[in-house]
Coordinates of C-alpha atoms and ligand atoms in Angstrom, one line a residue:
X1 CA 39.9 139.2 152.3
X2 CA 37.8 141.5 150.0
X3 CA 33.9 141.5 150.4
X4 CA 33.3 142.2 146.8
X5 CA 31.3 140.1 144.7
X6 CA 31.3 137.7 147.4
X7 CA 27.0 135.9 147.6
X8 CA 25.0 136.1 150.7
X9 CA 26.2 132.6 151.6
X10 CA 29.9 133.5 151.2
X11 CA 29.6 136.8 153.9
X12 CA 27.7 134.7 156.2
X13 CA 30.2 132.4 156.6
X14 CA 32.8 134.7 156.5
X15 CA 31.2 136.6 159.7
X16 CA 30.4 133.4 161.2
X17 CA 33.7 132.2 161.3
X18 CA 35.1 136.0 162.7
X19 CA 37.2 136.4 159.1
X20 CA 35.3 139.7 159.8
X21 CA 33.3 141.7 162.1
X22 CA 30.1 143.0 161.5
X23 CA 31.2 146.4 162.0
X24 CA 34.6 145.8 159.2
X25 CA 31.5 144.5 156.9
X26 CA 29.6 147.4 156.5
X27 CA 32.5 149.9 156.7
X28 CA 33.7 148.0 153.8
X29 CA 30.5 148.0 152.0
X30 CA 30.4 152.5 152.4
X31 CA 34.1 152.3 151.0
X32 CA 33.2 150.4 147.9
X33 CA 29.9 152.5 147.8
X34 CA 32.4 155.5 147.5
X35 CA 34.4 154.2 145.1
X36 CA 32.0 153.6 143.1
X37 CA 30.1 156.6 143.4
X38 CA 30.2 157.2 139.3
X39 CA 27.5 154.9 139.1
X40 CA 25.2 157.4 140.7
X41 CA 23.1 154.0 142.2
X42 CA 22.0 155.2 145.3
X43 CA 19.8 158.4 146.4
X44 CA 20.3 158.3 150.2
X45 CA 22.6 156.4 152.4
X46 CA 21.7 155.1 156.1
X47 CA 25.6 154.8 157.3
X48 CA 25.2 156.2 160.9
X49 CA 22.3 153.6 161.5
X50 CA 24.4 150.8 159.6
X51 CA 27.2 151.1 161.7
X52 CA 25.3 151.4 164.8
X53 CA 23.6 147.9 164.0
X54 CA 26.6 146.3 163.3
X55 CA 28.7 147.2 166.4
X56 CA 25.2 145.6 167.7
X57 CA 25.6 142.7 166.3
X58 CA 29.3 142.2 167.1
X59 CA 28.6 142.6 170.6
X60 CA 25.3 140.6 170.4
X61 CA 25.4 138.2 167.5
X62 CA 22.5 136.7 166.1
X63 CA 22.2 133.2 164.7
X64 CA 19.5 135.3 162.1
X65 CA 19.1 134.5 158.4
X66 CA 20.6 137.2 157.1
X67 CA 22.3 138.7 160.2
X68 CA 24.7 141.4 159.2
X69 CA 24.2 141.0 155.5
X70 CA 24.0 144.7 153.9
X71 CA 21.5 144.7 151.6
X72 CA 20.4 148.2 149.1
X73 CA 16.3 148.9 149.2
X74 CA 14.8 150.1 146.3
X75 CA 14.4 153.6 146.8
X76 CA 10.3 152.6 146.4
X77 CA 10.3 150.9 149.8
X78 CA 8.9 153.3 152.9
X79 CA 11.9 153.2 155.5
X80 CA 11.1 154.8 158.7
X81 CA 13.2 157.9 159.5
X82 CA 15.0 157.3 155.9
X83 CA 14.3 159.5 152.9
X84 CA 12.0 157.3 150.3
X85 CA 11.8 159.2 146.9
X86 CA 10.5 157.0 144.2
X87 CA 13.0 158.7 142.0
X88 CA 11.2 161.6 142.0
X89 CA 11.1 165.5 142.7
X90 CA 7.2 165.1 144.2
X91 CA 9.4 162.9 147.5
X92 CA 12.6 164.5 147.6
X93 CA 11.8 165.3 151.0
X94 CA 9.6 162.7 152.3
X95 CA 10.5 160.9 155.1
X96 CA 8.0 158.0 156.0
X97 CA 6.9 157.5 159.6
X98 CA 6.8 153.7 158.7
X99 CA 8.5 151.2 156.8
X100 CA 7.3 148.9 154.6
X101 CA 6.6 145.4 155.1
X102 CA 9.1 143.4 153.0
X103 CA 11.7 145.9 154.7
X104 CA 10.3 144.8 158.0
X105 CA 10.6 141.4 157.3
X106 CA 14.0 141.7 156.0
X107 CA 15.1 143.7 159.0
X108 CA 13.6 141.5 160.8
X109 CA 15.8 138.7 159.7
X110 CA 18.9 140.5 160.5
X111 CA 20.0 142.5 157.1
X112 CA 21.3 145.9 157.5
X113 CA 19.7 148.6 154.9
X114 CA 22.7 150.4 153.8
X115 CA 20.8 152.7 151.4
X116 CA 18.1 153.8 149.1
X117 CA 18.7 152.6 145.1
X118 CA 18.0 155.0 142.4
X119 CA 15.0 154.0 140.3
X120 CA 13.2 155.3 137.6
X121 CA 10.1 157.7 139.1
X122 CA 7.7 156.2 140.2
X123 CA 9.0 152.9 138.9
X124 CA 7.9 154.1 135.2
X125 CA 10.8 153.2 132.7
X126 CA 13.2 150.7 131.8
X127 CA 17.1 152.1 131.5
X128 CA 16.9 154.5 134.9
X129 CA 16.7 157.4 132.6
X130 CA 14.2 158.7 134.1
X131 CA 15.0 159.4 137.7
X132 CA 15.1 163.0 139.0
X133 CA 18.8 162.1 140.6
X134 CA 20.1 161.7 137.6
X135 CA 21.1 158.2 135.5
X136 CA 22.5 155.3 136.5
X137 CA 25.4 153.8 135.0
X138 CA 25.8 150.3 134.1
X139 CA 29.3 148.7 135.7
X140 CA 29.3 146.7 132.4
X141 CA 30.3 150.2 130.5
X142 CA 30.0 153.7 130.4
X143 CA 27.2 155.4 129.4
X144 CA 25.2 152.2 128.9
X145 CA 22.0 151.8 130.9
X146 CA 21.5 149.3 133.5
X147 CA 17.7 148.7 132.4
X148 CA 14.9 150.1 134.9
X149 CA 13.4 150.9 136.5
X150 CA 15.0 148.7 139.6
X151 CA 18.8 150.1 138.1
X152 CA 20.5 150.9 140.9
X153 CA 19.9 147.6 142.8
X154 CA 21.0 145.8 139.5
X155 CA 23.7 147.9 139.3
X156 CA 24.9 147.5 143.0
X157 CA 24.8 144.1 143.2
X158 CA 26.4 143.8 139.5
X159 CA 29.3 145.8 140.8
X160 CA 29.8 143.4 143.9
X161 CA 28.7 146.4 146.4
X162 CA 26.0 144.1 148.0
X163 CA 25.5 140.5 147.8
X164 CA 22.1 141.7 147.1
X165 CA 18.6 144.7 147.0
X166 CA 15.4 144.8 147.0
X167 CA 14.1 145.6 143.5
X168 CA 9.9 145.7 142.4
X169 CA 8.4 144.5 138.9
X170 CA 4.9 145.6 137.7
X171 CA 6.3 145.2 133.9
X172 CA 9.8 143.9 133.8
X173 CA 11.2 146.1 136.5
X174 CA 13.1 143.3 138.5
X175 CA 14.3 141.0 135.3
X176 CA 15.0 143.3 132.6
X177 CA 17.7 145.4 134.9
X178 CA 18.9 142.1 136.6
X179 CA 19.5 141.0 132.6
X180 CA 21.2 143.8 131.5
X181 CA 23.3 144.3 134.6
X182 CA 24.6 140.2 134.4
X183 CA 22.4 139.5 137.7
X184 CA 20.3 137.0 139.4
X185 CA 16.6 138.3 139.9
X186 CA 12.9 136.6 140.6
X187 CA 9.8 138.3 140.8
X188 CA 7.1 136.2 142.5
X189 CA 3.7 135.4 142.2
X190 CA 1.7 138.5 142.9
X191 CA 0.8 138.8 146.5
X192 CA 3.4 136.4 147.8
X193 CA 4.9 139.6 149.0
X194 CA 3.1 142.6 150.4
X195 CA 3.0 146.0 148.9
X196 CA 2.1 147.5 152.3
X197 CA 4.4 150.8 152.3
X198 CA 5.3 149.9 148.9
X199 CA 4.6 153.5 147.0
X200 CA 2.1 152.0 144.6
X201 CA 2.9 152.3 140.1
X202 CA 0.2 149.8 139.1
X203 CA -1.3 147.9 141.7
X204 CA -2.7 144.7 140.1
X205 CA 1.2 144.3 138.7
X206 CA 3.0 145.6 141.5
X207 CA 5.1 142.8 143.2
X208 CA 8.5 142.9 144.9
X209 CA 11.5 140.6 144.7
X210 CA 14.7 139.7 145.3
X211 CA 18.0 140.8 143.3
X212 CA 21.5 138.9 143.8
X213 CA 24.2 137.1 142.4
X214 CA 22.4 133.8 142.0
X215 CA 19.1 131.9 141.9
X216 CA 20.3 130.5 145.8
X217 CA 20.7 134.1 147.2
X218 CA 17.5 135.3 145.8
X219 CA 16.2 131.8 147.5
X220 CA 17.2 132.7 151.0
X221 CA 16.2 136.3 150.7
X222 CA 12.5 135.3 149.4
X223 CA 12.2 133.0 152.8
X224 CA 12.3 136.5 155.0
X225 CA 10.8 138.6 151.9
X226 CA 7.4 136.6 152.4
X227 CA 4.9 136.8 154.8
X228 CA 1.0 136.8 154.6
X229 CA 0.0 140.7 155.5
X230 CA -3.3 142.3 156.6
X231 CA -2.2 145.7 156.0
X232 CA -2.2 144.4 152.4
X233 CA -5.6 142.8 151.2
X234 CA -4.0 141.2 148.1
X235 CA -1.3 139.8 150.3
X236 CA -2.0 136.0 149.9
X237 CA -2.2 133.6 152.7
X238 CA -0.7 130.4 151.2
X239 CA 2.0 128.5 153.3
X240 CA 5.4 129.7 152.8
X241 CA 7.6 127.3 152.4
X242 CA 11.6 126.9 152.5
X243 CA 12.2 128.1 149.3
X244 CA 16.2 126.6 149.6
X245 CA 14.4 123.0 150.0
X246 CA 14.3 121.6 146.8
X247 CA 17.2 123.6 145.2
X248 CA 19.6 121.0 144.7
X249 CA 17.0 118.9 143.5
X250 CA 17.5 117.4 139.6
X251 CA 15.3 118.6 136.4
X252 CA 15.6 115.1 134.8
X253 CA 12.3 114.9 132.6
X254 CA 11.3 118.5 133.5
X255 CA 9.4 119.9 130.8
X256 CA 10.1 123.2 129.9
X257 CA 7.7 125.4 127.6
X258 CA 9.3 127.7 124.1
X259 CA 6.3 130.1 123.7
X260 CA 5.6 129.7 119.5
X261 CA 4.4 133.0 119.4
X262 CA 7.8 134.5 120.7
X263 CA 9.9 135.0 117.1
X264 CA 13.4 135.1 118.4
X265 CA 13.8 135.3 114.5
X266 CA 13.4 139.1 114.9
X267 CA 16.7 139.2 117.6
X268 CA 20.5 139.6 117.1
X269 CA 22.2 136.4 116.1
X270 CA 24.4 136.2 118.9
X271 CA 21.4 136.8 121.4
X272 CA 20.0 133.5 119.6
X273 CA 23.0 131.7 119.8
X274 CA 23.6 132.5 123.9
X275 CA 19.4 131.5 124.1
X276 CA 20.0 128.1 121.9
X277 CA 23.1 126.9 124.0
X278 CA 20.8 127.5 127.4
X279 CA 18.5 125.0 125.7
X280 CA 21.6 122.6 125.3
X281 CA 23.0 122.8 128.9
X282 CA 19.4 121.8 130.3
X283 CA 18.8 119.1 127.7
X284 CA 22.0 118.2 129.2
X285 CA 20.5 118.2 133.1
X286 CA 18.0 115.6 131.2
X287 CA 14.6 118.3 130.7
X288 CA 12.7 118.1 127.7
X289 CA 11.7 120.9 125.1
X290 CA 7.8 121.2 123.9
X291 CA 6.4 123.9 121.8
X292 CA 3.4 125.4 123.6
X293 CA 1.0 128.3 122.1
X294 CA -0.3 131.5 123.7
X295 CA -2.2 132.5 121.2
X296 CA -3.2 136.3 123.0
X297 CA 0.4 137.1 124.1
X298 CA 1.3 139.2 121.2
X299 CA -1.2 141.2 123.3
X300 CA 0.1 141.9 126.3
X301 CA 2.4 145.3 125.6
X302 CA -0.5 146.9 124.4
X303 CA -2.4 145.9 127.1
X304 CA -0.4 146.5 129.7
X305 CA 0.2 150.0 128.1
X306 CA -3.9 150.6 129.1
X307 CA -4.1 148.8 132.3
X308 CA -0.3 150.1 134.1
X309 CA -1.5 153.9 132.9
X310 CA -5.0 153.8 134.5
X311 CA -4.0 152.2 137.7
X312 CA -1.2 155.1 137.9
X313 CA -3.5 157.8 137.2
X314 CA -5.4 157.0 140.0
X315 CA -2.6 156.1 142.5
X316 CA -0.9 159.0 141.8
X317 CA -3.5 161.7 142.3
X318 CA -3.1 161.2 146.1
X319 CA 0.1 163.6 144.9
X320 CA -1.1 166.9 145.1
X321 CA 0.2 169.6 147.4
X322 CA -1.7 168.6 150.4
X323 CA -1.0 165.1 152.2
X324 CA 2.5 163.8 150.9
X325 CA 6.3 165.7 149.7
X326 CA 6.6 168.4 147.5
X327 CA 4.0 171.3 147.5
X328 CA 4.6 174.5 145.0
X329 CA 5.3 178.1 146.4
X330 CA 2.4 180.8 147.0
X331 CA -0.4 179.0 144.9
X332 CA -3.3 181.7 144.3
X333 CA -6.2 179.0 145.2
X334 CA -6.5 175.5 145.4
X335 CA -6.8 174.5 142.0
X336 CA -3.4 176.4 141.5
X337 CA -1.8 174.4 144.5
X338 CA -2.7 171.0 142.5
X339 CA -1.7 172.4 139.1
X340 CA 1.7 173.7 140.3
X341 CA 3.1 171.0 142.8
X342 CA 1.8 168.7 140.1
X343 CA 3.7 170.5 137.1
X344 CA 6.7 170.8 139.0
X345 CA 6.7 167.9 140.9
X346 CA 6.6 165.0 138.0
X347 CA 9.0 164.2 135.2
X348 CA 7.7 163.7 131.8
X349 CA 7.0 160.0 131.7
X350 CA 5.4 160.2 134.8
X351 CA 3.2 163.3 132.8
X352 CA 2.7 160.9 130.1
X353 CA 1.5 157.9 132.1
X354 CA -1.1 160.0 133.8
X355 CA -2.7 161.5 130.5
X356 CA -2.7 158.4 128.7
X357 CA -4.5 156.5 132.1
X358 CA -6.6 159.4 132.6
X359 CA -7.6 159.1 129.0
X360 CA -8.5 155.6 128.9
X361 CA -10.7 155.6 132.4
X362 CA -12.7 158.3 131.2
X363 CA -16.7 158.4 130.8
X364 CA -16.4 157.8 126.8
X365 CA -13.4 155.5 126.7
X366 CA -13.6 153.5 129.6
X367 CA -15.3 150.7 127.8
X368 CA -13.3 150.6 124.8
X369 CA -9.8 150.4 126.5
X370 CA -9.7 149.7 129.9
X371 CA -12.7 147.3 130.1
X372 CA -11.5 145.9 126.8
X373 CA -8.2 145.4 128.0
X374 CA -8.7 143.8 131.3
X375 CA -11.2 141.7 128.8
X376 CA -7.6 140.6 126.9
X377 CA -5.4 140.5 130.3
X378 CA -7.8 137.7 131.3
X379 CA -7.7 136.0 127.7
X380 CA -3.6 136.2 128.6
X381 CA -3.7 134.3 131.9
X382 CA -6.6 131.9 130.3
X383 CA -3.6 130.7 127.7
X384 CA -0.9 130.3 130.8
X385 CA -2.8 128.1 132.2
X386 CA -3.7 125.6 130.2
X387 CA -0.2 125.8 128.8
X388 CA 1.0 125.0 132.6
X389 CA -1.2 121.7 132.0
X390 CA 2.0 120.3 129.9
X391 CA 5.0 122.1 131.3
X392 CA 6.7 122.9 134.2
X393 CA 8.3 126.3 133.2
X394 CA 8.4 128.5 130.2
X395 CA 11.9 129.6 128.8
X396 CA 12.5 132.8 126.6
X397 CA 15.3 135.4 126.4
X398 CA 14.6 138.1 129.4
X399 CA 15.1 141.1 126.9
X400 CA 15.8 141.3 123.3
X401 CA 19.8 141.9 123.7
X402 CA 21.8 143.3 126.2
X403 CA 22.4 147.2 127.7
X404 CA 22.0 149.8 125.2
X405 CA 23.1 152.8 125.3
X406 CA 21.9 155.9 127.2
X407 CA 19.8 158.1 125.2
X408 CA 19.5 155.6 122.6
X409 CA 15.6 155.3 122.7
X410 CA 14.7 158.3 124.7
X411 CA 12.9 160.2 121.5
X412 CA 10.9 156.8 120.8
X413 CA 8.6 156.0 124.0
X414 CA 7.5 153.0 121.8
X415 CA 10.8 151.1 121.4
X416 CA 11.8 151.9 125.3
X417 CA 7.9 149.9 125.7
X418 CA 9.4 146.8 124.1
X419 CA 12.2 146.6 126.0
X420 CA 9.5 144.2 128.5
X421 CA 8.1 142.0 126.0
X422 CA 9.1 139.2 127.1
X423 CA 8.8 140.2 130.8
X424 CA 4.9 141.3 130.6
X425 CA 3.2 138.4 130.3
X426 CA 4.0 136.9 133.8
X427 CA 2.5 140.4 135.0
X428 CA -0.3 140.5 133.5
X429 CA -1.1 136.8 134.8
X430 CA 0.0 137.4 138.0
X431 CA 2.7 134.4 137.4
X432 CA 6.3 134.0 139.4
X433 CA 9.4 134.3 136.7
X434 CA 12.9 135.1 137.2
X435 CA 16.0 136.1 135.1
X436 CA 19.5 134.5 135.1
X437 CA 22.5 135.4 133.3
X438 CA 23.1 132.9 130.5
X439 CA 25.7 134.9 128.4
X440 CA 27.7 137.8 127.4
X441 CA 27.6 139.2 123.6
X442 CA 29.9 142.4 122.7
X443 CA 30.7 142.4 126.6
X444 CA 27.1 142.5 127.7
X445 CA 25.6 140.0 129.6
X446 CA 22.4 138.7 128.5
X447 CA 19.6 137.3 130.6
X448 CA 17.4 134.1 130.5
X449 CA 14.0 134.4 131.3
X450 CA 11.9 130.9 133.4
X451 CA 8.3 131.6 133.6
X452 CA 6.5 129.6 136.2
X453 CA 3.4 128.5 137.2
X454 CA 0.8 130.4 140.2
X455 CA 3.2 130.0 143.3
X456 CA 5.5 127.7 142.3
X457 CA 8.8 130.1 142.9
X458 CA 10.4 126.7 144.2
X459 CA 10.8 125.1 141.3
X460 CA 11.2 128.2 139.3
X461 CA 14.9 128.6 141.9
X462 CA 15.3 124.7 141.2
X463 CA 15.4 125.3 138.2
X464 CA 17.5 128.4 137.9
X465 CA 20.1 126.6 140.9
X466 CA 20.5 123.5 138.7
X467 CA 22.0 125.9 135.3
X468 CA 24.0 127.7 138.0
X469 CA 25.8 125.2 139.6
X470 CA 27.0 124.0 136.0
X471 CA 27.5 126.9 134.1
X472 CA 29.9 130.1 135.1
X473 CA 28.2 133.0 133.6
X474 CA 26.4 134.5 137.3
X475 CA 30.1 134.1 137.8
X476 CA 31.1 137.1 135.5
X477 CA 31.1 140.5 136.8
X478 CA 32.6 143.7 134.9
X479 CA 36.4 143.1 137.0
X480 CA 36.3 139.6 135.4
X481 CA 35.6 136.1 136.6
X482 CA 34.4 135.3 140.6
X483 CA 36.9 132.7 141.4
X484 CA 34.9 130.0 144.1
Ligands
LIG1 N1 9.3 149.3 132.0 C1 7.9 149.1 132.4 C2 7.3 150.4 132.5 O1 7.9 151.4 132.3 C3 7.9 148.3 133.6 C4 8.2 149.1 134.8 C5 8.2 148.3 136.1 O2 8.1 147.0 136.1 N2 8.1 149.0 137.2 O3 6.2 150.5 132.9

C-alpha cells in the first residue's frame, strides 16, 4: 500500500496495525523524496538517523502521538548535529549544538525529522525565490512558485512526501505557501509555541505552526508543538488544551466575520466565485454572515513593512564573522571582517530588509516610522478586538489568487509585499489564523483564510474540520483525487 498522500491519522493506523514497519515507512518516505527531487524542497536530509530511529521503534514500539510519523522541519528550526541554514549562504555550514524547542517537543512525541525544508533566507519572501539553494517548485506545475517563505514544507506535504512540516509565519509565511500549494496550515496565537532555537526574522511576529493535509492533522500536531517554555520569555503559560476535543463539534449559529474593508472587488472573478461558494457550504453547516469593520487594516502592509525590517536589522547583526557560520577570507581588520562576511554572506532581500530597518530605527527617524508604526500596529489589534465582541472567526481569501509564476514579481519588491495582505493582520495582532484549501482555478488551488480570536486555535480547527469533512478539495493533490 503506497504511503503517499496518506494524513497523519491514516500512517498511524497503518503502523499500528503492522500494514508496515517503521523502518518500510521512512525508507519509503527517502524513495519518494528521490523521486521527487525536481522540487528542490529540502536542503539537508537526516536519513542515517531516520532509519536508525525507526528500526528503534520496530523493535521498541511506542504508543506516542506521533510515533514513527516522518515529518520535514523548516530549515529555520536548530536541529542538533543537523545542518540548519535559514536558506542562506551566512549558515551553510552551521550545525547547532541544540535543537529547538517545538523540534524537541515534536521528537519528543515520537515523529522522525527526515530533513531540513528549503525556505526563503532568513524567512524573508513569499514564492521561495529567494533561497541561496535555489527555488522551489510547486507540485501544482512547473516553474510556478509554491509561496514562501515556508515552500518547501508546503511543497512536501502538497506532493504527499509527508503527512506533514513544520513551517513559521511572521507575515503570511505558514498560510500563503499552504494556499498556493492546496494545503492545510494554522499559525497560532503568538507565544503558544516557543521560538527558543527558532533563528529569529521578526520577533514580535515570529510564531511556528503546523503544515498538513487537513485542519485534524495540523490539530494533533499543535497538541505536541505546544508547551509553555522558559528559554523563551514570550512563551505563554496558558493551559494547553486537546486541541482534537471539540473538532467534530457543529458551527450551527457560529458567527463568522467578512472584513468590509477587504475589496475582494479588486480579485480575479474565479477567486471570488471559489470565496462566495465557501460562504455557501458554511451557511449550509447553519453559521451566520455579519459585516464587521477594521477601520486601520488597510494599514497593516505598510506597517508591517517598518516593524518586520527594524526587528531584522537588529536580529540579524549578531551575523558578522565572529560567533555564528560563514566568515570571509583574510579580512585586513575588523571592520573588514564584518563588511565582507556580511556582503558575501546575505542575499539581496535579506540586504534590503536590513537597510530599510536600519533606516527606520535610526536617531532622526525612529519617531516617525517605527514609533509611529507600532502606534498603528496597536490601532490594528484595538479594531480585532472589539470586532471579536460579535464574531467568532473572520473569513477572507488567504492570498489574492493562486501560484504565480517564478520570476513573475521579482523586479517589483512591492507587488511580491502584497502577496500577505490578507495574512498580516493576524500578525500584527498577535491573533491564531489558518488556511484551508477551498478551491482550484486554472489548476491552482486556492486557500481560505479563518482568523480567530487570542488563543482560541480550537475553534479556529472546529471550524476548518467541519468544511473538511463536507467538502473534497484538501482531497486534491497534483496526481488527482485522495480516494478515503
Ligand atoms: N512574505 C512576508 C515577508 O517577506 C512574510 C514572511 C514570513 O512570514 N516569514 O516578510
Amino acid at each position: 500500500m503506497s504511503i503517499q498522500f496518506k494524513t497523519i491519522n491514516e500512517l498511524s493506523h497503518m503502523l499500528k496495525n503492522k500494514d508496515i514497519s517503521n523502518k518500510e515507512l521512512i525508507e519509503e518516505t527517502f524513495s519518494l523524496i528521490d523521486t521527487n527531487t525536481h522540487l528542490n524542497a529540502f536542503v539537508t536530509l537526516n536519513k542515517d538517523a531516520s532509519l536508525l530511529k525507526a528500526e528503534e521503534l520496530d523493535k521498541n514500539p511506542s504508543s506516542l502521538a506521533l510515533a514513527g510519523i516522518p515529518v520535514a522541519q523548516k530549515d529555520l528550526f536548530c536541529t542538533k548535529d543537523l545542518r540548519t541554514t535559514c536558506g542562506s549562504n551566512m549558515l551553510s555550514s552551521f550545525i547547532p549544538p541544540y535543537s529547538a524547542t517545538v523540534i524537541e517537543n515534536l521528537e519528543n512525541a515520537g515523529c522522525i525529522s527526515v530533513g531540513k525544508t528549503n525556505m526563503d533566507e532568513f524567512a524573508m519572501g513569499s514564492s521561495n525565490e529567494t533561497s541561496f539553494y535555489g527555488n522551489v517548485q510547486n507540485p501544482w506545475g512547473d516553474k510556478l512558485v509554491p509561496g514562501g517563505s515556508s515552500g518547501g514544507s508546503a511543497a512536501v506535504v502538497a506532493a504527499g512526501i509527508v503527512p506533514a512540516a513544520s513551517g513559521t509565519d511572521t507575515g503570511g509565511s505558514i498560510r500563503q505557501p499552504a494556499s498556493l500549494c492546496g494545503i492545510s496550515g494554522l499559525k497560532p496565537t503568538y507565544g503558544r509555541i516557543s521560538r527558543w532555537g527558532m533563528i529569529a526574522f521578526a520577533s514580535s511576529l515570529d510564531q511556528a505552526g503546523p503544515m498538513a493535509r487537513t485542519a485534524e492533522d495540523c490539530a494533533l500536531l499543535l497538541n505536541e508543538m505546544c508547551s509553555h517554555d522558559h528559554k523563551d520569555t514570550t512563551s505563554l503559560d496558558e493551559a494547553i488544551p486537546d486541541f482534537t476535543k471539540d473538532l467534530n463539534l457543529p458551527i450551527k449559529g457560529l458567527k463568522i466575520g467578512l472584513v468590509k474593508e477587504f475589496d475582494l472587488s479588486k480579485l480575479d472573478n474565479e477567486v471570488v466565485k471559489v470565496f462566495e461558494e465557501s460562504k455557501k457550504q458554511y451557511e449550509s453547516l447553519g453559521a451566520e454572515f455579519i459585516d464587521i469593520s477594521l477601520p486601520n487594516i488597510s494599514l497593516s502592509v505598510p506597517t508591517y513593512y517598518v516593524v518586520a525590517p527594524a526587528e531584522c536589522s537588529s536580529n540579524l547583526s549578531r551575523f558578522d564573522g565572529v560567533k555564528f557560520g560563514k566568515r570571509c577570507d583574510d579580512p585586513k581588520d575588523l571592520e573588514e571582517l564584518y563588511i565582507k562576511t556580511r556582503s558575501e554572506g546575505f542575499g539581496d532581500e535579506v540586504k534590503r530588509r536590513i537597510l530599510i530597518g536600519s533606516y527606520v530605527l535610526s536617531a532622526g527617524f525612529y519617531d516617525a516610522y517605527y514609533k509611529k508604526a507600532q502606534q498603528v500596529r496597536r490601532l490594528i489589534k484595538n479594531d480585532f478586538d472589539s470586532a471579536f465582541k460579535q464574531i467568532d472567526v473572520i473569513m477572507s481569501p488567504t492570498t489574492r489568487g493562486g501560484a504565480f509564476e517564478e520570476g513573475s514579481k521579482g523586479d517589483d519588491p512591492i507587488q511580491m509585499y502584497l502577496e500577505d495582505l490578507f495574512t498580516i493582520p493576524a500578525n500584527l495582532a498577535g491573533l491564531p489564523a489558518l488556511s484551508i484549501p477551498n478551491g482550484i482555478v486554472d489548476n491552482k488551488p486556492i486557500g481560505l483564510q479563518l482568523i480567530g480570536n487570542f488563543l482560541e486555535e480550537s475553534k479556529l480547527l472546529q471550524v476548518a474540520h467541519n468544511f473538511q469533512i463536507s467538502t473534497d478539495w484538501h482531497k486534491k493533490t497534483p496526481n488527482g483525487d485522495v480516494k478515503s
